[in-house]
Amino acid sequence: MIREYKECDWKEVCRVFDLSKPHELASGCIGASFVPLAHDEARRVQFSKSAIFVWDEDETLRGFAGYDGALIGWLFVEPSGFRNGIGRALLRHLVARIEGEPWLWALKTNHAAIGLYESEGFKIVEERATQNGGMPCVAVKLTRAK
């Protein structure tokens, strides 16, 4: 079910991101800062630099994840797939491929995501005030020793 991303997956990756990201932002009361993936140049550049894998279920893309070096920059699952093991499987797939200690940033209020990361051995090592789309929020850095 997990396979490498192909260019023809772009539309579905955008769909999954655009359905999932508002849930993350709403957890921090910054939902108004949402920008669709296809319209976010900085994220598209980051995406193009990342090794991306998708969860393909009966030819329907249900989630995707990616990394650049040891940074996990992408892990999104369509809401209908939340808490069904898709995110965990994608995370494990990435961790197995990353050389060194994998790390990532998460919105401090995204308790579901942080719970997943902590259950997979990640620990919060830093916290900082930042912005998303000009709206203030707090992010946490999580790392995992290999």
Backbone as a printed PyTorch tensor [residue, N CA C, xyz], in Angstrom:
tensor([[[  0.8060,  -1.1960,   0.0000],
         [  0.0000,   0.0000,   0.0000],
         [  0.8560,   1.2710,   0.0000]],

        [[  2.0740,   1.1820,   0.5330],
         [  2.9680,   2.3420,   0.4890],
         [  3.8540,   2.1960,  -0.7350]],

        [[  3.9360,   3.2760,  -1.5030],
         [  4.7810,   3.2800,  -2.6890],
         [  5.3740,   4.6630,  -2.8790]],

        [[  6.3440,   4.7560,  -3.7570],
         [  6.9450,   6.0530,  -4.0430],
         [  5.9560,   6.9460,  -4.7870]],

        [[  6.0630,   8.2240,  -4.5190],
         [  5.2630,   9.2410,  -5.1860],
         [  5.6120,   9.2870,  -6.6700]],

        [[  4.6000,   9.5050,  -7.4860],
         [  4.7760,   9.7280,  -8.9240],
         [  4.1470,  11.0760,  -9.2680]],

        [[  4.6570,  11.7270, -10.2980],
         [  4.1380,  13.0410, -10.7000],
         [  2.6170,  13.0230, -10.8970]],

        [[  2.0960,  11.9200, -11.3730],
         [  0.6500,  11.8400, -11.5970],
         [ -0.1500,  11.8350, -10.2890]],

        [[  0.5290,  11.7450,  -9.1370],
         [ -0.1340,  11.7700,  -7.8300],
         [ -0.3820,  13.1880,  -7.3190]],

        [[  0.1790,  14.2010,  -7.9930],
         [  0.1400,  15.5640,  -7.4720],
         [ -1.2710,  16.0300,  -7.0980]],

        [[ -2.2220,  15.8240,  -7.9780],
         [ -3.5920,  16.2880,  -7.7120],
         [ -4.1530,  15.6340,  -6.4450]],

        [[ -3.8880,  14.3490,  -6.2700],
         [ -4.3870,  13.6390,  -5.0890],
         [ -3.6360,  14.0460,  -3.8310]],

        [[ -2.3280,  14.3070,  -3.9380],
         [ -1.5680,  14.8080,  -2.7960],
         [ -2.1530,  16.1420,  -2.3450]],

        [[ -2.4440,  17.0120,  -3.2950],
         [ -3.0670,  18.3020,  -2.9610],
         [ -4.4070,  18.0890,  -2.2770]],

        [[ -5.1910,  17.1550,  -2.7610],
         [ -6.4990,  16.8800,  -2.1540],
         [ -6.3430,  16.4410,  -0.7020]],

        [[ -5.4290,  15.4920,  -0.4580],
         [ -5.2180,  14.9940,   0.9060],
         [ -4.7180,  16.1180,   1.8100]],

        [[ -3.7380,  16.8730,   1.3480],
         [ -3.2140,  17.9910,   2.1270],
         [ -4.3280,  18.9910,   2.4520]],

        [[ -5.0790,  19.3660,   1.4290],
         [ -6.1150,  20.3920,   1.5930],
         [ -7.2610,  19.9410,   2.5040]],

        [[ -7.4810,  18.6440,   2.6190],
         [ -8.4820,  18.1240,   3.5540],
         [ -7.9160,  18.0100,   4.9660]],

        [[ -6.6390,  17.6630,   5.0780],
         [ -6.0270,  17.3740,   6.3690],
         [ -5.4890,  18.6040,   7.0920]],

        [[ -4.8120,  19.4800,   6.3780],
         [ -4.1380,  20.6270,   7.0070],
         [ -5.0890,  21.5060,   7.8310]],

        [[ -6.3190,  21.7660,   7.3770],
         [ -7.2200,  22.5820,   8.2100],
         [ -7.4810,  21.9870,   9.5980]],

        [[ -7.4670,  20.6660,   9.7310],
         [ -7.6470,  20.0320,  11.0380],
         [ -6.4870,  20.3900,  11.9580]],

        [[ -5.2800,  20.3340,  11.4130],
         [ -4.0930,  20.6920,  12.1880],
         [ -4.1590,  22.1580,  12.6330]],

        [[ -4.4580,  23.0400,  11.6950],
         [ -4.4840,  24.4690,  12.0050],
         [ -5.6090,  24.8290,  12.9660]],

        [[ -6.7500,  24.1580,  12.8470],
         [ -7.8720,  24.4250,  13.7510],
         [ -7.5050,  24.0910,  15.1890]],

        [[ -6.6210,  23.1030,  15.3830],
         [ -6.2150,  22.7400,  16.7390],
         [ -5.5090,  23.9030,  17.4280]],

        [[ -4.9120,  24.7920,  16.6490],
         [ -4.2350,  25.9530,  17.2130],
         [ -5.0040,  27.2400,  17.0170]],

        [[ -6.2560,  27.1240,  16.6290],
         [ -7.1200,  28.2930,  16.3780],
         [ -6.5230,  29.2320,  15.3330]],

        [[ -5.8160,  28.6590,  14.3640],
         [ -5.2360,  29.4760,  13.2940],
         [ -5.6980,  28.9670,  11.9250]],

        [[ -6.9040,  28.4340,  11.8880],
         [ -7.4590,  27.8970,  10.6520],
         [ -7.5000,  28.8930,   9.5140]],

        [[ -7.6240,  30.1840,   9.8440],
         [ -7.6870,  31.2140,   8.8050],
         [ -6.3720,  31.3500,   8.0390]],

        [[ -5.2940,  30.7470,   8.5400],
         [ -4.0000,  30.8500,   7.8610],
         [ -3.8150,  29.7770,   6.7830]],

        [[ -4.8060,  28.9270,   6.5780],
         [ -4.6950,  27.8380,   5.6080],
         [ -4.5250,  28.3600,   4.1740]],

        [[ -3.5710,  27.7490,   3.4630],
         [ -3.3520,  28.0220,   2.0440],
         [ -3.3240,  26.6710,   1.3360]],

        [[ -4.1300,  26.4730,   0.3010],
         [ -4.0860,  25.2070,  -0.4320],
         [ -2.6760,  24.9260,  -0.9570]],

        [[ -2.2930,  23.6770,  -0.9540],
         [ -0.9440,  23.2910,  -1.3550],
         [ -0.5850,  23.7880,  -2.7520]],

        [[ -1.4920,  23.6810,  -3.6940],
         [ -1.2060,  24.0900,  -5.0720],
         [ -0.9070,  25.5800,  -5.1930]],

        [[ -1.3180,  26.3710,  -4.1900],
         [ -1.1280,  27.8200,  -4.2170],
         [ -0.0300,  28.3000,  -3.2720]],

        [[  0.6870,  27.3760,  -2.6450],
         [  1.7120,  27.7270,  -1.6650],
         [  3.0860,  27.4260,  -2.2480]],

        [[  3.6930,  28.4370,  -2.8280],
         [  4.9720,  28.2580,  -3.5270],
         [  6.0630,  27.6960,  -2.6180]],

        [[  6.1870,  28.2070,  -1.4100],
         [  7.2390,  27.7380,  -0.5020],
         [  7.0570,  26.2470,  -0.1860]],

        [[  5.8370,  25.8300,   0.0750],
         [  5.5940,  24.4080,   0.3630],
         [  5.8420,  23.5390,  -0.8730]],

        [[  5.4870,  24.0550,  -2.0440],
         [  5.7210,  23.2800,  -3.2690],
         [  7.2130,  23.0700,  -3.4940]],

        [[  8.0210,  24.0730,  -3.1940],
         [  9.4780,  23.9350,  -3.3170],
         [  9.9720,  22.8930,  -2.3190]],

        [[  9.5140,  22.9860,  -1.0710],
         [  9.9060,  22.0100,  -0.0540],
         [  9.4860,  20.5980,  -0.4820]],

        [[  8.2950,  20.4720,  -1.0200],
         [  7.7950,  19.1790,  -1.4740],
         [  8.7130,  18.5990,  -2.5510]],

        [[  9.1200,  19.4370,  -3.4990],
         [  9.9460,  18.9620,  -4.6140],
         [ 11.3240,  18.4980,  -4.1640]],

        [[ 11.7890,  18.9480,  -3.0090],
         [ 13.0930,  18.5580,  -2.4800],
         [ 13.0140,  17.3150,  -1.5990]],

        [[ 11.8130,  16.8480,  -1.3340],
         [ 11.6020,  15.7540,  -0.3880],
         [ 11.4150,  14.4130,  -1.0930]],

        [[ 11.8200,  13.3560,  -0.4120],
         [ 11.4970,  11.9900,  -0.8370],
         [ 10.0860,  11.7260,  -0.3210]],

        [[  9.1570,  11.5020,  -1.2290],
         [  7.7400,  11.3750,  -0.8630],
         [  7.2490,   9.9520,  -1.1250]],

        [[  6.4490,   9.4670,  -0.1900],
         [  5.8060,   8.1620,  -0.3160],
         [  4.3120,   8.3490,  -0.0870]],

        [[  3.5210,   7.5430,  -0.7560],
         [  2.0690,   7.6600,  -0.6440],
         [  1.4570,   6.3470,  -0.1740]],

        [[  0.3240,   6.4790,   0.4810],
         [ -0.5010,   5.3250,   0.8630],
         [ -1.5740,   5.2260,  -0.2080]],

        [[ -1.4800,   4.1940,  -1.0080],
         [ -2.3810,   3.9810,  -2.1340],
         [ -3.2630,   2.7880,  -1.8020]],

        [[ -4.5450,   3.0440,  -1.6680],
         [ -5.4930,   1.9960,  -1.2890],
         [ -6.5240,   1.8510,  -2.3990]],

        [[ -6.4510,   0.7540,  -3.1240],
         [ -7.3770,   0.5060,  -4.2290],
         [ -7.3940,   1.6830,  -5.2090]],

        [[ -6.1820,   2.1590,  -5.5360],
         [ -5.9770,   3.2530,  -6.4730],
         [ -6.5340,   4.5880,  -5.9780]],

        [[ -6.7090,   4.6970,  -4.6610],
         [ -7.0970,   5.9600,  -4.0390],
         [ -5.9930,   6.3550,  -3.0730]],

        [[ -5.4500,   7.5400,  -3.2530],
         [ -4.4010,   8.0220,  -2.3710],
         [ -5.0550,   8.4930,  -1.0820]],

        [[ -4.6990,   7.8750,   0.0410],
         [ -5.3130,   8.1960,   1.3380],
         [ -4.3960,   8.9980,   2.2370]],

        [[ -3.0760,   9.0120,   1.9250],
         [ -2.1290,   9.7480,   2.7450],
         [ -0.7890,   9.8170,   2.0490]],

        [[  0.0730,  10.6800,   2.5740],
         [  1.4320,  10.7710,   2.0360],
         [  2.3640,  11.2920,   3.1190]],

        [[  3.6450,  11.0150,   2.9430],
         [  4.6520,  11.4430,   3.9040],
         [  5.9590,  11.6340,   3.1640]],

        [[  6.8160,  12.4820,   3.7230],
         [  8.0820,  12.7080,   3.0610],
         [  9.1280,  13.2950,   3.9880]],

        [[ 10.3730,  13.1790,   3.5380],
         [ 11.4890,  13.6970,   4.3180],
         [ 12.5440,  14.2810,   3.3920]],

        [[ 13.3550,  15.1560,   3.9770],
         [ 14.4930,  15.7660,   3.2980],
         [ 15.6440,  15.6760,   4.2800]],

        [[ 16.6250,  14.8400,   3.9900],
         [ 17.6720,  14.5570,   4.9730],
         [ 17.0520,  13.7900,   6.1200]],

        [[ 17.1790,  14.3110,   7.3300],
         [ 16.5570,  13.6720,   8.4920],
         [ 15.2660,  14.3820,   8.9100]],

        [[ 14.9230,  15.4650,   8.2180],
         [ 13.7110,  16.2290,   8.5410],
         [ 12.4750,  15.5850,   7.9210]],

        [[ 11.5490,  15.2030,   8.7670],
         [ 10.2470,  14.7390,   8.2960],
         [  9.4010,  15.9920,   8.1070]],

        [[  9.1610,  16.3410,   6.8740],
         [  8.4450,  17.5800,   6.5780],
         [  7.0050,  17.3670,   6.1630]],

        [[  6.6270,  16.1230,   5.9510],
         [  5.2840,  15.8320,   5.4390],
         [  4.7410,  14.5660,   6.0890]],

        [[  3.5450,  14.6450,   6.6160],
         [  2.7990,  13.4670,   7.0520],
         [  1.3390,  13.8840,   7.1350]],

        [[  0.5940,  13.5360,   6.1030],
         [ -0.8110,  13.9380,   6.0070],
         [ -1.6550,  12.7540,   5.5890]],

        [[ -2.7980,  12.6210,   6.2310],
         [ -3.7530,  11.5560,   5.9500],
         [ -5.1130,  12.2200,   5.7790]],

        [[ -5.8730,  11.7640,   4.7850],
         [ -7.2120,  12.3360,   4.6240],
         [ -8.0170,  12.0350,   5.8880]],

        [[ -8.8930,  12.9610,   6.2870],
         [ -9.6210,  12.7940,   7.5460],
         [-10.3640,  11.4610,   7.6890]],

        [[-10.8900,  10.9180,   6.6140],
         [-11.5870,   9.6320,   6.7300],
         [-10.6330,   8.4980,   7.1080]],

        [[ -9.3390,   8.7410,   7.0050],
         [ -8.3380,   7.7390,   7.3580],
         [ -7.6700,   7.9830,   8.7020]],

        [[ -8.0900,   9.0450,   9.4140],
         [ -7.5120,   9.3210,  10.7250],
         [ -7.7120,   8.1130,  11.6380]],

        [[ -6.6900,   7.8100,  12.4220],
         [ -6.7190,   6.7530,  13.4400],
         [ -6.9960,   5.3580,  12.8640]],

        [[ -6.5600,   5.1600,  11.6240],
         [ -6.6900,   3.8420,  10.9870],
         [ -5.3400,   3.1970,  10.7060]],

        [[ -4.2580,   3.7590,  11.2540],
         [ -2.9290,   3.1780,  11.0840],
         [ -2.1680,   3.6650,   9.8630]],

        [[ -2.7910,   4.4970,   9.0430],
         [ -2.1240,   4.9830,   7.8260],
         [ -0.9570,   5.8970,   8.1880]],

        [[ -1.1940,   6.8610,   9.0540],
         [ -0.1320,   7.7780,   9.4570],
         [  1.0150,   7.0510,  10.1360]],

        [[  0.7030,   6.1100,  11.0130],
         [  1.7300,   5.3370,  11.7130],
         [  2.5590,   4.5310,  10.7140]],

        [[  1.9160,   3.8950,   9.7620],
         [  2.6410,   3.0980,   8.7660],
         [  3.5470,   3.9890,   7.9130]],

        [[  3.0350,   5.1410,   7.5080],
         [  3.8580,   6.0630,   6.7190],
         [  5.0390,   6.5740,   7.5350]],

        [[  4.8050,   6.9250,   8.8050],
         [  5.8800,   7.4030,   9.6730],
         [  6.9630,   6.3340,   9.8240]],

        [[  6.5720,   5.1180,  10.0920],
         [  7.5500,   4.0290,  10.2310],
         [  8.3310,   3.8180,   8.9370]],

        [[  7.6510,   3.9530,   7.8160],
         [  8.2980,   3.8080,   6.5050],
         [  9.4030,   4.8610,   6.3530]],

        [[  9.1140,   6.0950,   6.7330],
         [ 10.1120,   7.1510,   6.6310],
         [ 11.2750,   6.9110,   7.5820]],

        [[ 10.9630,   6.6410,   8.8400],
         [ 11.9960,   6.4610,   9.8610],
         [ 12.9740,   5.3580,   9.4420]],

        [[ 12.4720,   4.3060,   8.8300],
         [ 13.3290,   3.2060,   8.4010],
         [ 14.3040,   3.6290,   7.3030]],

        [[ 14.0020,   4.6850,   6.5800],
         [ 14.8360,   5.1400,   5.4730],
         [ 15.7720,   6.2960,   5.8230]],

        [[ 15.4630,   6.9930,   6.8810],
         [ 16.2380,   8.1730,   7.2590],
         [ 17.5420,   7.7520,   7.9310]],

        [[ 18.6350,   8.3390,   7.4590],
         [ 19.9270,   8.1160,   8.1080],
         [ 20.0710,   9.1460,   9.2160]],

        [[ 20.5160,   8.7160,  10.3670],
         [ 20.6420,   9.6230,  11.4970],
         [ 19.3470,   9.7010,  12.2790]],

        [[ 19.2550,  10.7400,  13.0990],
         [ 18.0900,  10.9040,  13.9610],
         [ 16.9970,  11.6940,  13.2510]],

        [[ 15.8480,  11.0750,  12.9900],
         [ 14.7450,  11.8140,  12.3600],
         [ 14.2090,  12.8810,  13.3060]],

        [[ 13.7570,  13.9780,  12.7260],
         [ 13.1930,  15.0750,  13.5160],
         [ 12.1260,  15.7780,  12.7080]],

        [[ 11.3160,  16.5650,  13.4180],
         [ 10.2280,  17.2850,  12.7660],
         [  9.7340,  18.3930,  13.6740]],

        [[  8.9620,  19.2890,  13.0920],
         [  8.2520,  20.3190,  13.8360],
         [  6.7620,  20.0000,  13.7800]],

        [[  6.0690,  20.2550,  14.8760],
         [  4.6130,  20.0760,  14.9220],
         [  4.0080,  21.2470,  15.6750]],

        [[  2.7940,  21.5700,  15.3350],
         [  2.0510,  22.5790,  16.0730],
         [  1.8180,  22.0420,  17.4840]],

        [[  2.1700,  22.8180,  18.4960],
         [  2.0820,  22.3630,  19.8880],
         [  0.6780,  21.8980,  20.2600]],

        [[ -0.3170,  22.4840,  19.6420],
         [ -1.7030,  22.1310,  19.9590],
         [ -2.2200,  20.9340,  19.1570]],

        [[ -1.3980,  20.3810,  18.2820],
         [ -1.8160,  19.2280,  17.4800],
         [ -1.5570,  17.9460,  18.2900]],

        [[ -2.3840,  17.7420,  19.2910],
         [ -2.1810,  16.6530,  20.2410],
         [ -2.2450,  15.2720,  19.5900]],

        [[ -3.0860,  15.1030,  18.5860],
         [ -3.1710,  13.7930,  17.9160],
         [ -1.8430,  13.4470,  17.2450]],

        [[ -1.2680,  14.4120,  16.5260],
         [  0.0030,  14.1560,  15.8480],
         [  1.1200,  13.9310,  16.8610]],

        [[  1.1930,  14.7750,  17.8700],
         [  2.2450,  14.6250,  18.8740],
         [  2.1110,  13.2810,  19.5860]],

        [[  0.8870,  12.8590,  19.8580],
         [  0.6630,  11.5450,  20.4710],
         [  1.1930,  10.4230,  19.5920]],

        [[  0.9580,  10.5280,  18.2960],
         [  1.4830,   9.5220,  17.3720],
         [  3.0010,   9.5090,  17.4180]],

        [[  3.6190,  10.6820,  17.2920],
         [  5.0840,  10.7460,  17.2840],
         [  5.6690,  10.2110,  18.5880]],

        [[  5.0950,  10.6030,  19.7090],
         [  5.6170,  10.1250,  20.9940],
         [  5.4450,   8.6160,  21.1310]],

        [[  4.3590,   8.0750,  20.6250],
         [  4.1560,   6.6240,  20.7050],
         [  5.1520,   5.8630,  19.8260]],

        [[  5.7910,   6.5790,  18.9050],
         [  6.8080,   5.9710,  18.0400],
         [  8.2280,   6.3450,  18.4760]],

        [[  8.3570,   6.8410,  19.7150],
         [  9.6690,   7.0930,  20.2900],
         [ 10.2200,   8.5020,  20.1240]],

        [[  9.4520,   9.4150,  19.5510],
         [  9.8980,  10.7970,  19.4240],
         [  9.7130,  11.5100,  20.7630]],

        [[ 10.5850,  12.4780,  21.0140],
         [ 10.5010,  13.2730,  22.2280],
         [ 10.5670,  14.7500,  21.8610]],

        [[  9.8070,  15.5670,  22.5650],
         [  9.8660,  17.0160,  22.3710],
         [ 11.1720,  17.5200,  22.9740]],

        [[ 11.9500,  18.2480,  22.1490],
         [ 13.2430,  18.7480,  22.6000],
         [ 13.3330,  20.2720,  22.5490]],

        [[ 12.3560,  20.9090,  21.9310],
         [ 12.3980,  22.3590,  21.7980],
         [ 10.9800,  22.8730,  21.5670]],

        [[ 10.7630,  24.0950,  21.9930],
         [  9.4880,  24.7710,  21.7690],
         [  9.8020,  26.2030,  21.3660]],

        [[  9.0500,  26.7200,  20.3830],
         [  9.2840,  28.1180,  20.0070],
         [  8.0300,  28.7620,  19.4480]],

        [[  7.9450,  30.0590,  19.7110],
         [  6.8670,  30.8540,  19.1360],
         [  7.2090,  31.1010,  17.6760]],

        [[  6.2100,  31.0030,  16.8230],
         [  6.4090,  31.1990,  15.3910],
         [  5.1200,  31.7520,  14.8030]],

        [[  5.0320,  31.7160,  13.4990],
         [  3.8210,  32.1610,  12.8120],
         [  3.4810,  31.1850,  11.7040]],

        [[  2.2210,  31.1060,  11.3900],
         [  1.7510,  30.3610,  10.2300],
         [  0.8130,  31.3010,   9.4860]],

        [[  1.1880,  31.6670,   8.2890],
         [  0.3700,  32.5920,   7.5210],
         [  0.1560,  33.9100,   8.2340]],

        [[  1.1560,  34.3500,   9.0050],
         [  1.0550,  35.6050,   9.7320],
         [  0.3300,  35.5030,  11.0580]],

        [[ -0.1550,  34.3240,  11.3930],
         [ -0.8740,  34.1420,  12.6570],
         [  0.0600,  33.4880,  13.6730]],

        [[  0.1170,  34.0140,  14.9010],
         [  1.0280,  33.4640,  15.9030],
         [  0.6010,  32.0720,  16.3640]],

        [[  1.6080,  31.2400,  16.5980],
         [  1.3780,  29.8940,  17.1180],
         [  2.6610,  29.4300,  17.8070]],

        [[  2.6050,  28.2670,  18.4000],
         [  3.7650,  27.6800,  19.0550],
         [  4.0230,  26.3270,  18.4150]],

        [[  5.2880,  26.0930,  18.0470],
         [  5.6850,  24.8280,  17.4500],
         [  6.6300,  24.1000,  18.3910]],

        [[  6.6140,  22.7780,  18.2920],
         [  7.5460,  21.9530,  19.0680],
         [  8.3680,  21.1250,  18.0930]],

        [[  9.6280,  20.9520,  18.4550],
         [ 10.5270,  20.0940,  17.6780],
         [ 10.5900,  18.7570,  18.3740]],

        [[ 10.4110,  17.6940,  17.6020],
         [ 10.5060,  16.3400,  18.1370],
         [ 11.6200,  15.6120,  17.4170]],

        [[ 12.3800,  14.8200,  18.1760],
         [ 13.4370,  13.9940,  17.5870],
         [ 13.2950,  12.5670,  18.1070]],

        [[ 13.9600,  11.6730,  17.3980],
         [ 13.9440,  10.2660,  17.8150],
         [ 15.3360,   9.6980,  17.6300]],

        [[ 15.8760,   9.1510,  18.6920],
         [ 17.1820,   8.5080,  18.5960],
         [ 17.0180,   7.1840,  17.8560]],

        [[ 18.0100,   6.8510,  17.0550],
         [ 17.9560,   5.5690,  16.3250],
         [ 18.7550,   4.5290,  17.0480]]])
